CSV table of C-alpha atoms in Angstrom, one decimal:
chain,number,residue,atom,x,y,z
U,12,UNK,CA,0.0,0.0,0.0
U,13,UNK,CA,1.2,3.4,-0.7
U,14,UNK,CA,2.3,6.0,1.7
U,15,UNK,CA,1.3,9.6,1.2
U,16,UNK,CA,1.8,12.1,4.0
U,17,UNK,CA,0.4,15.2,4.4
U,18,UNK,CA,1.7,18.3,6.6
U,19,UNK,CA,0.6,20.3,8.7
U,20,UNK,CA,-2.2,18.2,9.4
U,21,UNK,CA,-4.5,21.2,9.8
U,22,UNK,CA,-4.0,25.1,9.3
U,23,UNK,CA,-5.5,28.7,10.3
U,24,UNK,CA,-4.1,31.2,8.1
U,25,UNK,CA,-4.9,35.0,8.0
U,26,UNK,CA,-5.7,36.3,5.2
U,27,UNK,CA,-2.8,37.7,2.6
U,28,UNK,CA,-0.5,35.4,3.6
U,29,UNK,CA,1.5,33.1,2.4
U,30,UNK,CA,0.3,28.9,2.7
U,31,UNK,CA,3.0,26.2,1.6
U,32,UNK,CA,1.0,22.4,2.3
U,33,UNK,CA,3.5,19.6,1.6
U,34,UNK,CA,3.1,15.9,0.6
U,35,UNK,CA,5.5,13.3,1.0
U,36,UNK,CA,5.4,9.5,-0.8
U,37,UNK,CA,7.6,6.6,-0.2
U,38,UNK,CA,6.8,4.5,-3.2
U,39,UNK,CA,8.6,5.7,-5.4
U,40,UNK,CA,5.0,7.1,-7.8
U,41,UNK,CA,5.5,9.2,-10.3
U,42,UNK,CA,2.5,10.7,-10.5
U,43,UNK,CA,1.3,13.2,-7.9
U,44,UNK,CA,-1.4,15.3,-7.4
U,45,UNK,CA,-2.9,18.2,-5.3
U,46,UNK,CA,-6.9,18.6,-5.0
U,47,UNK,CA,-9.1,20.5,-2.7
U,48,UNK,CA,-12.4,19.2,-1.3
U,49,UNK,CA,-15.3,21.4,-0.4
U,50,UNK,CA,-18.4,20.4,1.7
U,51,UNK,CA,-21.0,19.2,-0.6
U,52,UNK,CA,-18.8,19.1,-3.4
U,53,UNK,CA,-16.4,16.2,-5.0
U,54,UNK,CA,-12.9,16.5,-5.3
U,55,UNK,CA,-11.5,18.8,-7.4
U,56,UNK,CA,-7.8,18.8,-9.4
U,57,UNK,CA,-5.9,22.0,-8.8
U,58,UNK,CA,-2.1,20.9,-9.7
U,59,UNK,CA,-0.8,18.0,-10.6
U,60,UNK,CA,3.0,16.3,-11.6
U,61,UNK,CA,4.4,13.7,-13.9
U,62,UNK,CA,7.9,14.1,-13.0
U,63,UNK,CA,10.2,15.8,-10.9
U,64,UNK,CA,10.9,19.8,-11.2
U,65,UNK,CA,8.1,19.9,-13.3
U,66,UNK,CA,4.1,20.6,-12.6
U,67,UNK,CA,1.0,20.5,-14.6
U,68,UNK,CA,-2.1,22.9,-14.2
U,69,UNK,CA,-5.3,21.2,-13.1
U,70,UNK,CA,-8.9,22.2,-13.6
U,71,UNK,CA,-8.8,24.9,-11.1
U,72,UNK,CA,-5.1,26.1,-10.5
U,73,UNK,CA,-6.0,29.6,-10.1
U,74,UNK,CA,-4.3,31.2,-6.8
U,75,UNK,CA,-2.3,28.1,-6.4
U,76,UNK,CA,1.0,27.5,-7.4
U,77,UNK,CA,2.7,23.8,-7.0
U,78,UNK,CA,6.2,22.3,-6.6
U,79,UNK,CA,7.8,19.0,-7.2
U,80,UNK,CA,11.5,19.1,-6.2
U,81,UNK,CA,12.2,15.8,-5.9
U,82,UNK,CA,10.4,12.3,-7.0
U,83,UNK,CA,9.2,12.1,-3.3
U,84,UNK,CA,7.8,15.8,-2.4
U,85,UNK,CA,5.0,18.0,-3.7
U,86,UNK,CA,4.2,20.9,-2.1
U,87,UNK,CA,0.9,23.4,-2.7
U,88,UNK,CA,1.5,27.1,-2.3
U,89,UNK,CA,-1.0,29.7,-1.8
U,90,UNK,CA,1.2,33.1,-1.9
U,91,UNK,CA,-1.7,35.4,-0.9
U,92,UNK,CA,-4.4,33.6,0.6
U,93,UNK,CA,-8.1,34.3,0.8
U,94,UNK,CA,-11.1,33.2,2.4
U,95,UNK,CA,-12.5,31.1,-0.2
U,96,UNK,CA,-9.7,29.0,0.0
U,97,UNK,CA,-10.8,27.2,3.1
U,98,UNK,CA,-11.2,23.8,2.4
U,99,UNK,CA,-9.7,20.4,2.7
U,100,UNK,CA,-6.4,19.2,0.7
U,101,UNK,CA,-5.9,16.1,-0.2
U,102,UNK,CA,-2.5,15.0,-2.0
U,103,UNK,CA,-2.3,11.8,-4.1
U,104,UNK,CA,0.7,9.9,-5.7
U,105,UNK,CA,0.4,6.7,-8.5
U,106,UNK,CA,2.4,4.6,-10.5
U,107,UNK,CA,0.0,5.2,-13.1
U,108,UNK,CA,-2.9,6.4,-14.0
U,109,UNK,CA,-5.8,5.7,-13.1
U,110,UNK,CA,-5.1,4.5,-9.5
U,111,UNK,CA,-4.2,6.7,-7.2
U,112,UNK,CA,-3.2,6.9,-3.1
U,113,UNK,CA,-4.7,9.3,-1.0
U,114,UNK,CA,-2.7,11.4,1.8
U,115,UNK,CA,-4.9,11.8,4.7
U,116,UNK,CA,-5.7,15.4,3.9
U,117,UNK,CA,-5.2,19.1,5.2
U,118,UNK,CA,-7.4,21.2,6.6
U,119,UNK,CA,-7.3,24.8,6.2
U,120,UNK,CA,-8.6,27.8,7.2
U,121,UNK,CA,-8.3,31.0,6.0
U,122,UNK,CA,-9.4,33.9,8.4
I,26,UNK,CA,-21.5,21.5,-14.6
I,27,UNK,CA,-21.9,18.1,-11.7
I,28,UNK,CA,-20.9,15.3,-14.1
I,29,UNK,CA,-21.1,12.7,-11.0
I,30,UNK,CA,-24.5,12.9,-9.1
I,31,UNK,CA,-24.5,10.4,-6.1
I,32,UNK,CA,-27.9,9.6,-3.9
I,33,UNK,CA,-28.7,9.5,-1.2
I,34,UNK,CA,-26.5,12.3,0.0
I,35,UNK,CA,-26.8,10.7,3.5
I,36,UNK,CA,-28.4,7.6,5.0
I,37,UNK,CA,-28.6,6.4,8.7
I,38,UNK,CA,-29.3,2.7,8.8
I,39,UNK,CA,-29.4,0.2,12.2
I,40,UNK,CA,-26.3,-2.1,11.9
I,41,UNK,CA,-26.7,-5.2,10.5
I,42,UNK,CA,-28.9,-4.0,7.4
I,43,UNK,CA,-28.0,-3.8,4.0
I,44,UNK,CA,-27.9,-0.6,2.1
I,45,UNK,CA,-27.3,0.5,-1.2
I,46,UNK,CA,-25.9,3.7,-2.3
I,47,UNK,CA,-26.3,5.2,-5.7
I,48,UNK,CA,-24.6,7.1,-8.5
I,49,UNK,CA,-25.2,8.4,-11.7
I,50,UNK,CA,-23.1,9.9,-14.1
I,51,UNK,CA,-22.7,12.1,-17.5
I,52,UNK,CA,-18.8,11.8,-17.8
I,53,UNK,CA,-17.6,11.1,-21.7
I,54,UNK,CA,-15.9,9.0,-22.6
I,55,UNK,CA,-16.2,6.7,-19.2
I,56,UNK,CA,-12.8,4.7,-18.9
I,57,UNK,CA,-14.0,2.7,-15.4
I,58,UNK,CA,-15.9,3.9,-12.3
I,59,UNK,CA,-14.2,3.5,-9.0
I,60,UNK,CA,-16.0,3.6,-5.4
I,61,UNK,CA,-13.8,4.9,-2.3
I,62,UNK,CA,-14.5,4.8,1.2
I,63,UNK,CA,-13.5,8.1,3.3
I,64,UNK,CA,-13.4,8.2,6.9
I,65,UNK,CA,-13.9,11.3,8.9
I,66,UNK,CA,-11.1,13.1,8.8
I,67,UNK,CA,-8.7,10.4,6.7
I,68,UNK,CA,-8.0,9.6,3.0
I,69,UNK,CA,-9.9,8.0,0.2
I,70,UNK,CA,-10.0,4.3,0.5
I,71,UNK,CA,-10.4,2.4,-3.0
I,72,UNK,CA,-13.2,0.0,-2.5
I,73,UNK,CA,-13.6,-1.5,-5.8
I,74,UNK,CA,-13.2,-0.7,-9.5
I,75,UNK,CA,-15.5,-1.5,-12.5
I,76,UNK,CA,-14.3,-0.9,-16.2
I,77,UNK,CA,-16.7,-2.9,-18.4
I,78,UNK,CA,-19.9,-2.8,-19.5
I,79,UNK,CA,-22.8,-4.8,-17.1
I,80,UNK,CA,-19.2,-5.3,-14.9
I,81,UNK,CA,-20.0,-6.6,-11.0
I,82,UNK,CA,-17.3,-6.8,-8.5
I,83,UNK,CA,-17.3,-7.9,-4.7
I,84,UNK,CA,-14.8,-6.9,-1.9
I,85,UNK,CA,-16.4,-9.1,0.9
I,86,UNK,CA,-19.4,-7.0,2.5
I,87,UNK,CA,-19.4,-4.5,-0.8
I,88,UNK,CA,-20.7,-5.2,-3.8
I,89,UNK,CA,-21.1,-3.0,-7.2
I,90,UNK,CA,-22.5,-3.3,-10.5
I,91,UNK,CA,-21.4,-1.0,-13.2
I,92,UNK,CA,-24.1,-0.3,-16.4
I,93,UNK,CA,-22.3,2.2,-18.7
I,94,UNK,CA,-25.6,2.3,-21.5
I,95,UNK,CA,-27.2,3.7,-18.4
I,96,UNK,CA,-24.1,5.9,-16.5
I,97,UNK,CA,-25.0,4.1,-13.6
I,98,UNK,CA,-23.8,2.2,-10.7
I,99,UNK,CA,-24.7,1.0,-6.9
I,100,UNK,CA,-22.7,0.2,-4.4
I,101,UNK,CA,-24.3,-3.0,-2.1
I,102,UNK,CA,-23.0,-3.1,1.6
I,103,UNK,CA,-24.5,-6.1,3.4
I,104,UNK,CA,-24.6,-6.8,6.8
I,105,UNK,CA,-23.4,-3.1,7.8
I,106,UNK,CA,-21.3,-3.0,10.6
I,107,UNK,CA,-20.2,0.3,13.0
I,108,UNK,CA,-17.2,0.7,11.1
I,109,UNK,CA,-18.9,1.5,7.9
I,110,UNK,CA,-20.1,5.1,8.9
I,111,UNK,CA,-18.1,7.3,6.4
I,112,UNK,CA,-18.5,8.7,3.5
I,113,UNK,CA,-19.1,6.7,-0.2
I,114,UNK,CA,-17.1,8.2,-2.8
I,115,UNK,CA,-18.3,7.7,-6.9
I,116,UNK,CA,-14.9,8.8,-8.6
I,117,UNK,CA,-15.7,8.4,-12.9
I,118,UNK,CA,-12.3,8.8,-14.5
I,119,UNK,CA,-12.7,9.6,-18.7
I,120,UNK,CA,-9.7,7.5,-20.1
I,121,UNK,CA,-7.2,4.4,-18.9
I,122,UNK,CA,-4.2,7.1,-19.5
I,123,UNK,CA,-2.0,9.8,-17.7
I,124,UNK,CA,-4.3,12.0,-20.1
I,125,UNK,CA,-7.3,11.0,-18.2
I,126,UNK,CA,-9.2,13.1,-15.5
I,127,UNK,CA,-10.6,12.2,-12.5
I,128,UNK,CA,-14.3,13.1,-11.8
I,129,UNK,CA,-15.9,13.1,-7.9
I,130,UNK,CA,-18.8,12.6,-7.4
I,131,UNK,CA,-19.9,14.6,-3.1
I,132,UNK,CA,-20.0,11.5,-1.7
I,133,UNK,CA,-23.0,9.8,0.2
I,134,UNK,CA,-22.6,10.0,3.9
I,135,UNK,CA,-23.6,6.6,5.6
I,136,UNK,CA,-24.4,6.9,9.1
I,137,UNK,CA,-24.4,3.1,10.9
I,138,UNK,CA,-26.2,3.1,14.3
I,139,UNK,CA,-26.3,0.0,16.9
């Protein structure tokens, strides 16, 4: 089974300021991916990664930026963060599409 | 546009009692249909996959059919136990390749109560 890790686990963030969310995987994926779940909505792709030092945009990348310095590290980076960007993160990692491992997700707020 | 429409969007049922949750789907072209199992406050958990047409699959206590004239499937949990309360995730993706897109469905929340 796959290991994805998320940190922080949860975060309160004021608004204008700067949000980094990492993800780590052990297994070696290729594949990673950032998405952001709202209440009452499904999952949603914001950035996603193929290969190291290099990121993809997803359906809704706007205000995010993402970052893939190594096989086993993808971070999510909010520079200037507003309200509407409370939500929950989730990170996921595969070996190939279309499976995918789920971190255990962030939760952040945005005040 | 919701291309993934799951129902009901929450169910209580007395453990012990089978249940079946629901979703449809307008997603083209649909590669496979995958149901996940989230936990409060945890991951998705992949359940089961389905990829052809009239395709059933069993994971012990869950069950699913897949009809993809219809863009429909159900997911069958028998004999619910405690452990099942969480939330039912319908997860369409449109192609077998890295060129593919995943599309959620809100998830049904299953509530299981001695």
């Amino acid at each position: 089974e796959a290991a994805v890790t998320q940190s922080p686990r949860s975060k309160v963030a004021v608004t204008g300021g700067k949000v980094t969310l990492s993800c780590h995987q052990t297994n070696n994926h290729d594949y990673m991916y950032w998405y952001r779940q709202d209440t009452g909505h499904g999952l949603r792709l914001i950035h996603y990664s193929y290969v190291a030092d290099s990121t993809e945009k997803g359906d809704i990348p706007d205000g995010y930026k993402a970052s893939r310095p190594s096989q086993e590290n993808f971070s999510l980076i909010l520079e200037l963060a507003s309200l509407s960007q409370t939500a929950v993160y989730f990170c996921a990692s595969s070996e190939r599409f279309p499976e995918q491992f789920f971190g255990p997700g962030t939760r952040l707020t945005v005040l | 546009k919701t291309q993934v429409e799951q129902s009901p969007q929450s169910l209580v049922v007395r453990q012990g009692e089978n249940c079946v949750l629901q979703c449809n789907y307008s997603v083209t072209p649909d590669n496979h249909l995958r149901w996940f199992k989230q936990d409060t406050g945890k991951g998705l958990v992949s359940l089961t996959v389905l990829v052809h047409e009239n395709d059933k699959t069993s994971n012990g206590r869950y069950s699913a059919t897949l009809d993809k004239d219809a863009k429909h499937s159900t997911l069958h949990i028998t004999a619910t136990l405690l452990d099942d309360t969480a939330t039912y995730i319908c997860v369409v993706g449109d192609r077998g390749s890295a060129l593919g897109r995943l599309h959620f469905g809100a998830g049904t929340q299953l509530i299981v109560i001695p």
